[in-house]
XYZ file of C-alpha atoms in Angstrom:
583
model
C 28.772 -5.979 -18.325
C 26.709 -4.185 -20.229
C 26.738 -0.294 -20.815
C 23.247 0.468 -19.782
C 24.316 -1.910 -16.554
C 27.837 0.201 -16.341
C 25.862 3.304 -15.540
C 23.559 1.576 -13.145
C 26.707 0.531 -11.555
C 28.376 3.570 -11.169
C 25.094 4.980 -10.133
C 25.415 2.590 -7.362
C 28.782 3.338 -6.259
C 28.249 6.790 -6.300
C 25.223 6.329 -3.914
C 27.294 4.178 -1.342
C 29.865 6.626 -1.472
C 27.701 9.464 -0.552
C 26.194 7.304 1.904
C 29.856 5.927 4.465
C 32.044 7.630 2.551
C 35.532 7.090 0.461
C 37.300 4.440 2.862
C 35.207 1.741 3.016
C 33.488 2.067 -0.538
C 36.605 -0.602 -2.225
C 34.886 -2.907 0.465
C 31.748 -2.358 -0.406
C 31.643 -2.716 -3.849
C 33.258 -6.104 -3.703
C 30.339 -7.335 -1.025
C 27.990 -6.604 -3.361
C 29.576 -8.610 -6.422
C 29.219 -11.348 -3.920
C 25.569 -10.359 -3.382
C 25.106 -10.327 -7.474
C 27.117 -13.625 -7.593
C 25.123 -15.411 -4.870
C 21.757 -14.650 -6.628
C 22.864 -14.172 -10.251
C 22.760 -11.363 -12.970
C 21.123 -11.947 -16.211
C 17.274 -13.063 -14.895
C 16.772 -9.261 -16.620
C 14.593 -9.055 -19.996
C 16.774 -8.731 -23.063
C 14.040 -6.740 -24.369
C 12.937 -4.240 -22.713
C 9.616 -3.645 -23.996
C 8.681 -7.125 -23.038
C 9.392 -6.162 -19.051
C 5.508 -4.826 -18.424
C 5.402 -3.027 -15.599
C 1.954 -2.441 -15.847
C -1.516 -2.224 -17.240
C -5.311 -1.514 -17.116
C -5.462 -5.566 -16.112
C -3.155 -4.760 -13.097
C -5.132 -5.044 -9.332
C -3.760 -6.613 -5.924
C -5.467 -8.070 -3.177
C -4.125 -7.542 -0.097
C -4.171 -10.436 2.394
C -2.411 -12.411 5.309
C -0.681 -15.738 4.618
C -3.560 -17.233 7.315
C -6.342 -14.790 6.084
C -8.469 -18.136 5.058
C -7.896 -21.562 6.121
C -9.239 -24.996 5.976
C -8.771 -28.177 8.448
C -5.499 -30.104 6.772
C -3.983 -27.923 4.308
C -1.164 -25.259 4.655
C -2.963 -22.062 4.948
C -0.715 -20.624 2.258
C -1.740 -23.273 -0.140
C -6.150 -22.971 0.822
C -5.016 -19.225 0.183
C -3.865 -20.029 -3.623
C -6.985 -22.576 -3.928
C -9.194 -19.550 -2.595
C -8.036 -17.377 -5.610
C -7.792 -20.089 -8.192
C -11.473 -20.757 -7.504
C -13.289 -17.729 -6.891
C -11.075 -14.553 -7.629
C -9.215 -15.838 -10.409
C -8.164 -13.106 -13.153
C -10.127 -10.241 -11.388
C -6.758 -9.285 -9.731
C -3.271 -9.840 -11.033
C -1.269 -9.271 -8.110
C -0.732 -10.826 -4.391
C 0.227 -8.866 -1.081
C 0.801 -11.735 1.028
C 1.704 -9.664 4.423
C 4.672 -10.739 6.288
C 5.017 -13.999 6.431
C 8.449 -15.075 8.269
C 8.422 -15.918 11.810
C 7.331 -13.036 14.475
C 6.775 -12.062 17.954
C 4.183 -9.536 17.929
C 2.357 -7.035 15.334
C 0.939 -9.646 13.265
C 4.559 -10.120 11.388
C 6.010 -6.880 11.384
C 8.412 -7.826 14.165
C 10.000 -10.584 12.436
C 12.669 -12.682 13.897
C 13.781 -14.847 10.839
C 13.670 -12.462 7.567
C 14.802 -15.665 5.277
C 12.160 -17.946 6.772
C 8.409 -18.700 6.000
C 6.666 -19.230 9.097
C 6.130 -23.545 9.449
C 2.255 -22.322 10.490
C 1.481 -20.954 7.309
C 3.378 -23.187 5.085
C 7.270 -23.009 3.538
C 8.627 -21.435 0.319
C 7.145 -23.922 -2.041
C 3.823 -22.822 -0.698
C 4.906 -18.551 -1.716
C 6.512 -19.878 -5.244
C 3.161 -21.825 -6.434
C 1.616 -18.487 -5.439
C 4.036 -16.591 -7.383
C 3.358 -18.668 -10.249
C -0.126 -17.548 -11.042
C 0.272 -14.031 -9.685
C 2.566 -11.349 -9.399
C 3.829 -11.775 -6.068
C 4.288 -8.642 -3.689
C 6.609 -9.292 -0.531
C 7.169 -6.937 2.795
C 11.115 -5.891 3.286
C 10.376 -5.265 6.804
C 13.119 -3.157 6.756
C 13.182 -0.339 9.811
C 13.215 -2.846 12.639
C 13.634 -6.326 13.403
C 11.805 -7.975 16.741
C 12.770 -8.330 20.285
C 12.902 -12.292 19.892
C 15.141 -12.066 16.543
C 18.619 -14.183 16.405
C 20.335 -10.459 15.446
C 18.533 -8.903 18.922
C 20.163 -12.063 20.898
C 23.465 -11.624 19.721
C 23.004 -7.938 20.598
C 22.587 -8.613 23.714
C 25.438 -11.058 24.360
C 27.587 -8.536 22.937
C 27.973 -10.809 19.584
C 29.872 -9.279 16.457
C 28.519 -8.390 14.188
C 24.965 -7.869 15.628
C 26.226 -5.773 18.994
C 26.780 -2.655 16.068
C 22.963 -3.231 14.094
C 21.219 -1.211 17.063
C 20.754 2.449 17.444
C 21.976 3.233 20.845
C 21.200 6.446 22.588
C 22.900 8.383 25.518
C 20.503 8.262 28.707
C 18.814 12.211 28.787
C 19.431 12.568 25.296
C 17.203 15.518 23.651
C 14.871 13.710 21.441
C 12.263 16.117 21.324
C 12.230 17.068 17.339
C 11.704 13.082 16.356
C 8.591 12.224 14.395
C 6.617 10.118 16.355
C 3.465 7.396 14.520
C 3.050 5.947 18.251
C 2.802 7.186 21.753
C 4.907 4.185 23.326
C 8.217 5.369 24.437
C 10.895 5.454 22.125
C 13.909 4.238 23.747
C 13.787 0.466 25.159
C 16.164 0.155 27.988
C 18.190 -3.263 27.294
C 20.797 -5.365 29.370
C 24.052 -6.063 27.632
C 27.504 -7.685 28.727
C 28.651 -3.919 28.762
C 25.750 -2.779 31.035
C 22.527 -1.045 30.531
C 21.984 0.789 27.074
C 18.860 2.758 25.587
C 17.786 1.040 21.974
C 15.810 3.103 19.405
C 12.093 1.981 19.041
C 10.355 3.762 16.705
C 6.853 1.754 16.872
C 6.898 -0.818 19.865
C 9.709 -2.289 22.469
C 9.162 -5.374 20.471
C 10.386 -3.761 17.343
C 13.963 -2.766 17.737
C 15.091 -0.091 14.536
C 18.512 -1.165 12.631
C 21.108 1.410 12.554
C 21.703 1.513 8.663
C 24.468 3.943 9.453
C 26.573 0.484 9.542
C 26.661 -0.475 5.894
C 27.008 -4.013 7.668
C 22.898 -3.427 8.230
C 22.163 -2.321 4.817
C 24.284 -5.247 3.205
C 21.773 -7.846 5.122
C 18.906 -6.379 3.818
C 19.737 -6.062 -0.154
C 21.259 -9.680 0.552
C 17.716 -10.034 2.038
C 15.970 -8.300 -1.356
C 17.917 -10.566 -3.645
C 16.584 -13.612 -1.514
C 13.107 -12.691 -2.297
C 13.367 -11.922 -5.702
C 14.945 -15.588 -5.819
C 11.544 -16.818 -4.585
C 9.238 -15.426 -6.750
C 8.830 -11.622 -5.432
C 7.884 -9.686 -8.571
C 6.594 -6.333 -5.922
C 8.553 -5.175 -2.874
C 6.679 -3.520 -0.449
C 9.728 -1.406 1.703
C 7.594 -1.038 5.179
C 7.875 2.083 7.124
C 10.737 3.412 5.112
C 10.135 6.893 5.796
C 12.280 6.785 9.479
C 14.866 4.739 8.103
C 17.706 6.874 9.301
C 18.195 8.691 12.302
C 20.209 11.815 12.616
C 19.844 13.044 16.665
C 18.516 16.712 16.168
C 16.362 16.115 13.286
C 12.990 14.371 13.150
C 14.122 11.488 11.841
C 11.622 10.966 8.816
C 12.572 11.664 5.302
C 15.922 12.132 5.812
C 18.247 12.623 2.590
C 20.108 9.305 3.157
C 16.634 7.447 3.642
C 15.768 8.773 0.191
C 19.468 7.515 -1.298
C 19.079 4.311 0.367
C 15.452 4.011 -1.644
C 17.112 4.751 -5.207
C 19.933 2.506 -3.970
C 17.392 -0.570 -4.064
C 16.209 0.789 -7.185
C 19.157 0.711 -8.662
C 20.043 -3.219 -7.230
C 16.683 -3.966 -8.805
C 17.203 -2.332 -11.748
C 20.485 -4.004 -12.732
C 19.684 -7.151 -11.247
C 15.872 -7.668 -12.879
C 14.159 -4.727 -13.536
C 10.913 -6.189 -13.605
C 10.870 -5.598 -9.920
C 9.148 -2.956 -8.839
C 9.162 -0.560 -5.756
C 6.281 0.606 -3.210
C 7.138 2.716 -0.446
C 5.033 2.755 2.731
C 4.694 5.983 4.327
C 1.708 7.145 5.815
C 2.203 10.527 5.889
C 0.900 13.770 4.393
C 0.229 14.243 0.446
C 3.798 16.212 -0.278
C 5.763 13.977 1.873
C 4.391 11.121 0.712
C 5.038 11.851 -2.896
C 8.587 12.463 -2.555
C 9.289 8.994 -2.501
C 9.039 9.287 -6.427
C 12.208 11.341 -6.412
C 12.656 12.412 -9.836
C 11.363 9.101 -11.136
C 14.248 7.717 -10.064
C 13.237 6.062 -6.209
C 9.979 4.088 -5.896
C 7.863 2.681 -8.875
C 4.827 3.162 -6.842
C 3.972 5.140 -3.872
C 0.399 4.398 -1.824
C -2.205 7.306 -2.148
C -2.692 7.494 1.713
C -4.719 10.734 1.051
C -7.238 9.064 -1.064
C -8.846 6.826 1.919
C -9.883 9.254 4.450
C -11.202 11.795 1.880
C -13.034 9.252 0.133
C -14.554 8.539 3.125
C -15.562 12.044 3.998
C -16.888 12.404 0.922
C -19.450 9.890 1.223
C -20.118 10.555 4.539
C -21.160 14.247 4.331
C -22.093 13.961 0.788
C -19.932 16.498 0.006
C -17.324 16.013 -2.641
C -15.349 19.059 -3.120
C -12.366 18.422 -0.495
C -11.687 15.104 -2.799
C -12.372 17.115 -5.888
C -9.791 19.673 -5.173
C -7.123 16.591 -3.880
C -7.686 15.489 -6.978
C -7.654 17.808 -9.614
C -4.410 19.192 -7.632
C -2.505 15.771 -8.031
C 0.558 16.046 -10.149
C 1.195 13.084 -12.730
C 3.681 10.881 -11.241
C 6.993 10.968 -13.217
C 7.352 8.459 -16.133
C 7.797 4.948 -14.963
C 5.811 5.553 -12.126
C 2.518 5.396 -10.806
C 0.268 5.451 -7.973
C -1.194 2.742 -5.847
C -4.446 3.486 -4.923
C -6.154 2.253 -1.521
C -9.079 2.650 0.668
C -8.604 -0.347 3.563
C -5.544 -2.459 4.616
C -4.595 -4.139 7.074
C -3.741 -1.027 9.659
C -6.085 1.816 10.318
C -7.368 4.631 8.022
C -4.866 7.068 8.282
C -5.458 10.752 9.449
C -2.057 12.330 8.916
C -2.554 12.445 5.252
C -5.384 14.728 5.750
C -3.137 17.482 7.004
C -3.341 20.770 4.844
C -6.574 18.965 2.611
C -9.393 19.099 5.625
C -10.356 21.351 8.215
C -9.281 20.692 11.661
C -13.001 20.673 12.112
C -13.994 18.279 9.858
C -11.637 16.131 10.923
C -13.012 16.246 14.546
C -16.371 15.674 12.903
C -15.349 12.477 10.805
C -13.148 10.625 13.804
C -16.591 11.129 16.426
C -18.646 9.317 13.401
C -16.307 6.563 13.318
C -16.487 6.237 17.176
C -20.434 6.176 16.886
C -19.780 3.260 14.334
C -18.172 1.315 16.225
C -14.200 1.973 15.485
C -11.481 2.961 17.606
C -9.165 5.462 17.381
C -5.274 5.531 17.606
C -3.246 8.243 18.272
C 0.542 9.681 18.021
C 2.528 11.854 20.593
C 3.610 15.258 19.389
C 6.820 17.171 20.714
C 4.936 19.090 23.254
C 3.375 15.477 24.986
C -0.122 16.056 23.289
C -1.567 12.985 21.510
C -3.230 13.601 18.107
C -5.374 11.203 15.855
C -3.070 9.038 13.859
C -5.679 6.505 12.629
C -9.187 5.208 12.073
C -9.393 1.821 13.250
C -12.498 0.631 11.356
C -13.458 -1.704 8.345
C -13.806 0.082 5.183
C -17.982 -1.085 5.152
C -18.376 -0.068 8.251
C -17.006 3.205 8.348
C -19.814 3.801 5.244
C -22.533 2.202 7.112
C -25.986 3.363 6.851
C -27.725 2.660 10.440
C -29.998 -0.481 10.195
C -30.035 0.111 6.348
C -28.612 -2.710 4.863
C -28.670 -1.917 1.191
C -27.867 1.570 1.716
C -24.425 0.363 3.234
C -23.328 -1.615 0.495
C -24.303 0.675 -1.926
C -22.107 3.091 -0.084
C -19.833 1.259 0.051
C -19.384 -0.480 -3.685
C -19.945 3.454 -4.590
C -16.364 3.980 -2.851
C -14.505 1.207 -4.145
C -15.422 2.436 -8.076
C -13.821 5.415 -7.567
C -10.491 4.081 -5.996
C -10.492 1.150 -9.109
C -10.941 4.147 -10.935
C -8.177 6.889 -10.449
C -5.052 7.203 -12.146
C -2.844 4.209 -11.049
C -3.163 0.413 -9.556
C -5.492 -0.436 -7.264
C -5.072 -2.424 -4.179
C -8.145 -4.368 -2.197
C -7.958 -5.395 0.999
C -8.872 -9.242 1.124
C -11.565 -8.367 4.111
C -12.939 -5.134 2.197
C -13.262 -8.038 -1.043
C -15.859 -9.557 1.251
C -17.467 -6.408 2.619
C -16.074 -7.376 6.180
C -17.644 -5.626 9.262
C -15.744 -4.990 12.764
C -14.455 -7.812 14.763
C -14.616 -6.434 17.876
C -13.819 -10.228 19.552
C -10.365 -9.843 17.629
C -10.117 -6.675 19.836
C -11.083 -8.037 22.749
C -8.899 -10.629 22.332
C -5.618 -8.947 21.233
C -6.208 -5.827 23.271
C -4.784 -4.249 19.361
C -7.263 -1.640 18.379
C -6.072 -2.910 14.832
C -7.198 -6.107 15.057
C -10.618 -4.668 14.311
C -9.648 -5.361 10.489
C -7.732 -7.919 10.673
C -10.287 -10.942 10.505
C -9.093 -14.416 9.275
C -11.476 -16.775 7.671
C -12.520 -20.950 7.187
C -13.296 -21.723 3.749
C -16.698 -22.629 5.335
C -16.758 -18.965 6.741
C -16.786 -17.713 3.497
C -18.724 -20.068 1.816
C -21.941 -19.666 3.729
C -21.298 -15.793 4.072
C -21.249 -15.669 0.351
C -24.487 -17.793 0.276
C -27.821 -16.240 -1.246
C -29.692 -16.983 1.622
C -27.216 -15.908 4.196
C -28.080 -12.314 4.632
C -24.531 -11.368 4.569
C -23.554 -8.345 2.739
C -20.431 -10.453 0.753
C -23.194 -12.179 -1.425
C -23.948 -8.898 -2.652
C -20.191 -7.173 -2.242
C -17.914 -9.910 -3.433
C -19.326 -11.026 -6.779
C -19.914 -7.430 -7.937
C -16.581 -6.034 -7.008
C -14.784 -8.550 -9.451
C -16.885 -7.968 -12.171
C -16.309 -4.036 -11.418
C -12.825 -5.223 -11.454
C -12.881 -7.737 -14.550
C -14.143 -4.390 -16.558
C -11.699 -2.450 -15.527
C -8.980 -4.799 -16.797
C -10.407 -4.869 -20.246
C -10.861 -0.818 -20.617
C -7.527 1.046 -22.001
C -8.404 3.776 -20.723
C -7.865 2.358 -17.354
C -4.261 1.930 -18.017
C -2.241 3.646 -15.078
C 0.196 5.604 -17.488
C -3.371 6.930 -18.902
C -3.805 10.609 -17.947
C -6.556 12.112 -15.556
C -8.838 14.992 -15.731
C -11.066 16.080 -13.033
C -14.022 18.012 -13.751
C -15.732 20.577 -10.924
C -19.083 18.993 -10.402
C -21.772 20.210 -8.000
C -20.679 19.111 -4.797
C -22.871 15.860 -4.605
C -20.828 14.269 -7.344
C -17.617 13.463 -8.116
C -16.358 12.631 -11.728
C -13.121 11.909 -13.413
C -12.477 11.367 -17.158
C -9.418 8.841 -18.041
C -7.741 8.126 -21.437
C -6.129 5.572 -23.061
C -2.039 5.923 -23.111
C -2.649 5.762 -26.997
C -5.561 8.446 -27.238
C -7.961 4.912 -27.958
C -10.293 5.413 -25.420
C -11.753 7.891 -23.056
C -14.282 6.775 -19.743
C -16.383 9.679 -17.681
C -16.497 8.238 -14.481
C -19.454 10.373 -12.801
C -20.246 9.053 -9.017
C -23.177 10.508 -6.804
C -21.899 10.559 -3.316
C -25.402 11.421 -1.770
C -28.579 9.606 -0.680
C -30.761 11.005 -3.333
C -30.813 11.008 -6.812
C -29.226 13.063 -8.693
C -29.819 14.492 -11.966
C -26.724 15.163 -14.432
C -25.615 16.995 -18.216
C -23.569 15.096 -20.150
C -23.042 18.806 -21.107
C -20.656 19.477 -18.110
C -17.963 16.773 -19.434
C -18.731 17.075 -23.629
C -19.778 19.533 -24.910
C -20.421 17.317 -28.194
C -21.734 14.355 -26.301
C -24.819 14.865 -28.697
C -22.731 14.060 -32.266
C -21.529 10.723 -30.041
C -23.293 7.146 -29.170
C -22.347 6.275 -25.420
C -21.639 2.733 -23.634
C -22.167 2.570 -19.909
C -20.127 0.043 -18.812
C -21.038 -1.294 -15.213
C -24.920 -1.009 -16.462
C -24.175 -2.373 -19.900
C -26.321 -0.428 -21.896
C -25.969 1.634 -25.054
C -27.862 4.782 -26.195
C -26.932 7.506 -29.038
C -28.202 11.189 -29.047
C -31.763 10.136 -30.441
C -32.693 7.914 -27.627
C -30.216 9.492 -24.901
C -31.750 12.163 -22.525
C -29.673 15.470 -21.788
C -30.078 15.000 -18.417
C -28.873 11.598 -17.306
C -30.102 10.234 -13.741
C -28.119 8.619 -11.019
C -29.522 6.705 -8.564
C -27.829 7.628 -4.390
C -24.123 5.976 -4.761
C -24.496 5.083 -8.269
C -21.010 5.047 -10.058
C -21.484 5.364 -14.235
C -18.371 4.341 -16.711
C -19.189 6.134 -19.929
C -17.649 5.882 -22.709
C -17.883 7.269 -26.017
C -17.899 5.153 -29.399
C -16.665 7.605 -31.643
C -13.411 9.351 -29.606
């Protein structure tokens, strides 16, 4: 073994120690040779600087294993086709959402964690995806469903499965847990030993593991390894954040969910660090953030703040609560970075607003998504009120302009700029890609307010929406994003390590100015988040733009000081890239 994997090791061992303690740690630590052994140490890079974690090329679509389909052909496999033939290198990265076997949540309850689900495809299907992208996989890793094998054996009092539950004592005070839904959190389950109350953070179908058991945590880096064996270059850990429960706390954040985290890390690390980290919390700013730990836990954290300000920005026209977010944000430690979002597959969430929007504006933003058609969920609190929790709305139709059209996706293109870019890497939603709008029959037929955003697609769906003649905003919204996104990839100053400055701009605009890691290259991103034009001095970003010759990049055009106006106009939702030639 190598020193550098030595200290990994011991890092390890320390970490399970602090976790169950001196007596069982001997046993531990000889499980997980077995785990190493099963799956193999040494897939790591002998060099180093040849494991890239990242770069400006770096974007992921984010998509279900069924999200398009055609008549006679795995929809995993029409998936890879899809991006082979239209996305191509506009994105490097794949979020295939859960695909194992489920019972409800559209594969968050998953009953077989090592299985791909025979309706989508099998793992030949996820490793030719793998192959020509980076491949980012859900460790489902809070709960497992009602209809699982492990929940089964639970309940015919099965070793070892009758100890992965979380039981709780009937009239139990549970009144300080965190709650993200207002379905009740104990499921009351019938066992060979009588009636007992199982912990259920976010529905009875989704039973939480007790990872108090290091039997519990052992599946699931067995589990990790198993990925990683089929391809998974980008592990999503789902819900982390109420990982483990401690009765009298609020069970979210706790110190041991953090240890488990870097525990993973560490695994990874020694295993193949090429492997990197996202933690899923949705959750306010500072909470959400400590998933970095001292660079030392997650690789990449999701900017759940960015979403709803963004769209409060461009929906009052008023950029100042993003500006200050912004200029505020702290650099994420070295060897991390953050992944920046505005639609997924859940809802826009609220939560992150807390301490960055007025209780007010709030109110103001969730009634104009209601008048747009989307729904809202909410949360219980301690004292039995329900606040918001989400926005259940597509991204394009959150920004839409009533019976304007053009306005809408110019809104709306406006928005995804500025998410592509901010410091970090940049996710897209496979139904934002296409400019999706509500699908209200989804709704109607799941009874899931969620469902809203969750529309699946033919090949011939997509085909004729992207047609010129179709009137559908993804002719417009699909080709431009990629080649928004195919510039991105090929300006340094993009790079995610690359540092950020934000500028205060009149409150109609919002502007950032990246660099390259190397000092190579600067970019003013300037974006007007109003309906009317606005007029703006390259003064108020450079001083000496005048001794300089600019590119913009998204308009491709050039101009030096002689031909250059002081006073440069934007058009309503117009997003500039300038650049200087001389740095």
């Amino acid at each position: 073994m190598r020193v550098a994997d030595r200290s990994v090791y011991q890092r390890i061992r320390d970490r399970l120690h602090r976790l169950y303690g001196e007596a069982v740690l001997p046993r531990l630590l000889n499980r997980l040779e077995l785990i190493i052994g099963r799956y193999g140490v040494g897939m790591a890079c002998p060099d180093q600087a040849e494991c890239r974690h990242w770069d400006q090329r770096d974007a992921v679509l984010i998509c279900y294993g069924d999200m398009v389909t055609a008549d006679g052909e795995a929809p995993l496999a029409t998936l890879r086709r899809f991006l082979g033939e239209r996305v191509g290198d506009a994105v490097s990265a794949v979020h295939v959402l859960p695909f194992f076997p489920y019972s409800s949540d559209d594969g968050f309850a998953v009953n077989d964690y090592r299985a791909v689900d025979p309706a989508l495809g099998g793992w030949e299907q996820i490793q030719a995806l793998a192959n020509d992208y980076r491949l980012m996989v859900d460790l489902v890793i809070n709960h497992v469903s009602g209809h699982s094998l492990w929940f089964r054996s639970y309940c015919n009092g099965l070793a070892p499965e009758r100890h992965y539950f979380i039981e709780v004592e009937p009239n139990t005070d549970l009144s300080a847990v965190v709650r993200p839904r207002t379905s009740p959190l104990l499921r009351p389950v019938q066992t060979p030993y009588g009636e007992r109350q199982l912990w259920a953070t976010f529905s009875e179908d989704q039973l939480d593991l007790d990872f108090r058991n290091p039997d519990v945590l052992f599946e699931l880096l067995d589990i990790l390894l198993f990925y990683v064996h089929h391809g998974a270059q980008i592990i999503r850990l789902d819900a982390i954040a109420y990982l483990w429960k401690e009765l009298g706390t609020a069970c979210v954040h706790l110190p041991q969910t953090h240890e488990v985290v870097k525990l993973l890390r560490d695994l990874l690390e020694l295993v193949e660090p090429r492997i990197l980290l996202l933690t899923e919390t949705n959750v306010p700013h500072a909470e959400n953030i400590s998933y970095f730990g001292d660079g030392d836990e997650a690789h990449m954290v999701y900017q759940f703040s960015l979403p709803p300000l963004l769209l409060h920005a461009l929906h009052t026209g008023n950029a100042a609560y993003l500006t200050d977010w912004a200029r505020n944000l702290e650099p994420p430690p070295a060897g991390c970075t953050f992944f920046n979002f505005t639609a997924s597959h859940d809802g826009i969430g609220v939560r992150p607003l807390e301490g960055l929007l007025p209780h007010e504006a709030l109110e103001e933003l969730v009634a104009a998504m209601e008048q747009r058609g989307g729904l809202i969920s909410r949360r219980s609190n301690a004292d039995g009120s329900t606040t918001p929790y989400e926005l259940n709305i597509t991204y394009f139709d959150a920004l839409g302009a009533r019976d304007d059209m053009e306005t809408s996706i110019d809104r709306f293109l406006c928005s995804q700029t500025i998410a592509i870019s901010l410091q970090g890497i940049p996710g897209i939603y496979f139904n934002s890609l296409l400019g999706a709008g509500n699908d209200l029959e989804g709704v109607e037929r799941t009874g899931r307010a969620r469902s809203i955003n969750r529309h699946k697609w033919t090949l011939a769906e997509i085909d004729q929406a992207l047609a010129p003649d179709a009137g559908h905003q993804a002719h417009r919204v699909f080709p431009e994003l990629l080649r928004r996104l195919r510039i991105r990839g090929a300006q340094p100053a993009f790079h995610p390590d690359g540092p950020q400055r934000v500028p205060e701009l009149p409150k109609g605009l919002f502007g950032v100015q990246r660099q390259a890691p190397d000092g190579s290259q600067r970019i003013f991103v300037i974006a007007n988040l109003t309906g009317a034009a606005i007029c703006f001095s390259l003064a108020r970003v450079d001083r000496r733009w005048k001794q300089r010759a600019w590119r913009e990049l998204l308009g491709d055009w050039q101009a030096d000081a002689e031909t250059m106006s002081d006073k440069l106009e934007l058009a309503p939702y117009q997003v500039v890239w300038l650049t200087p030639l001389a740095v």
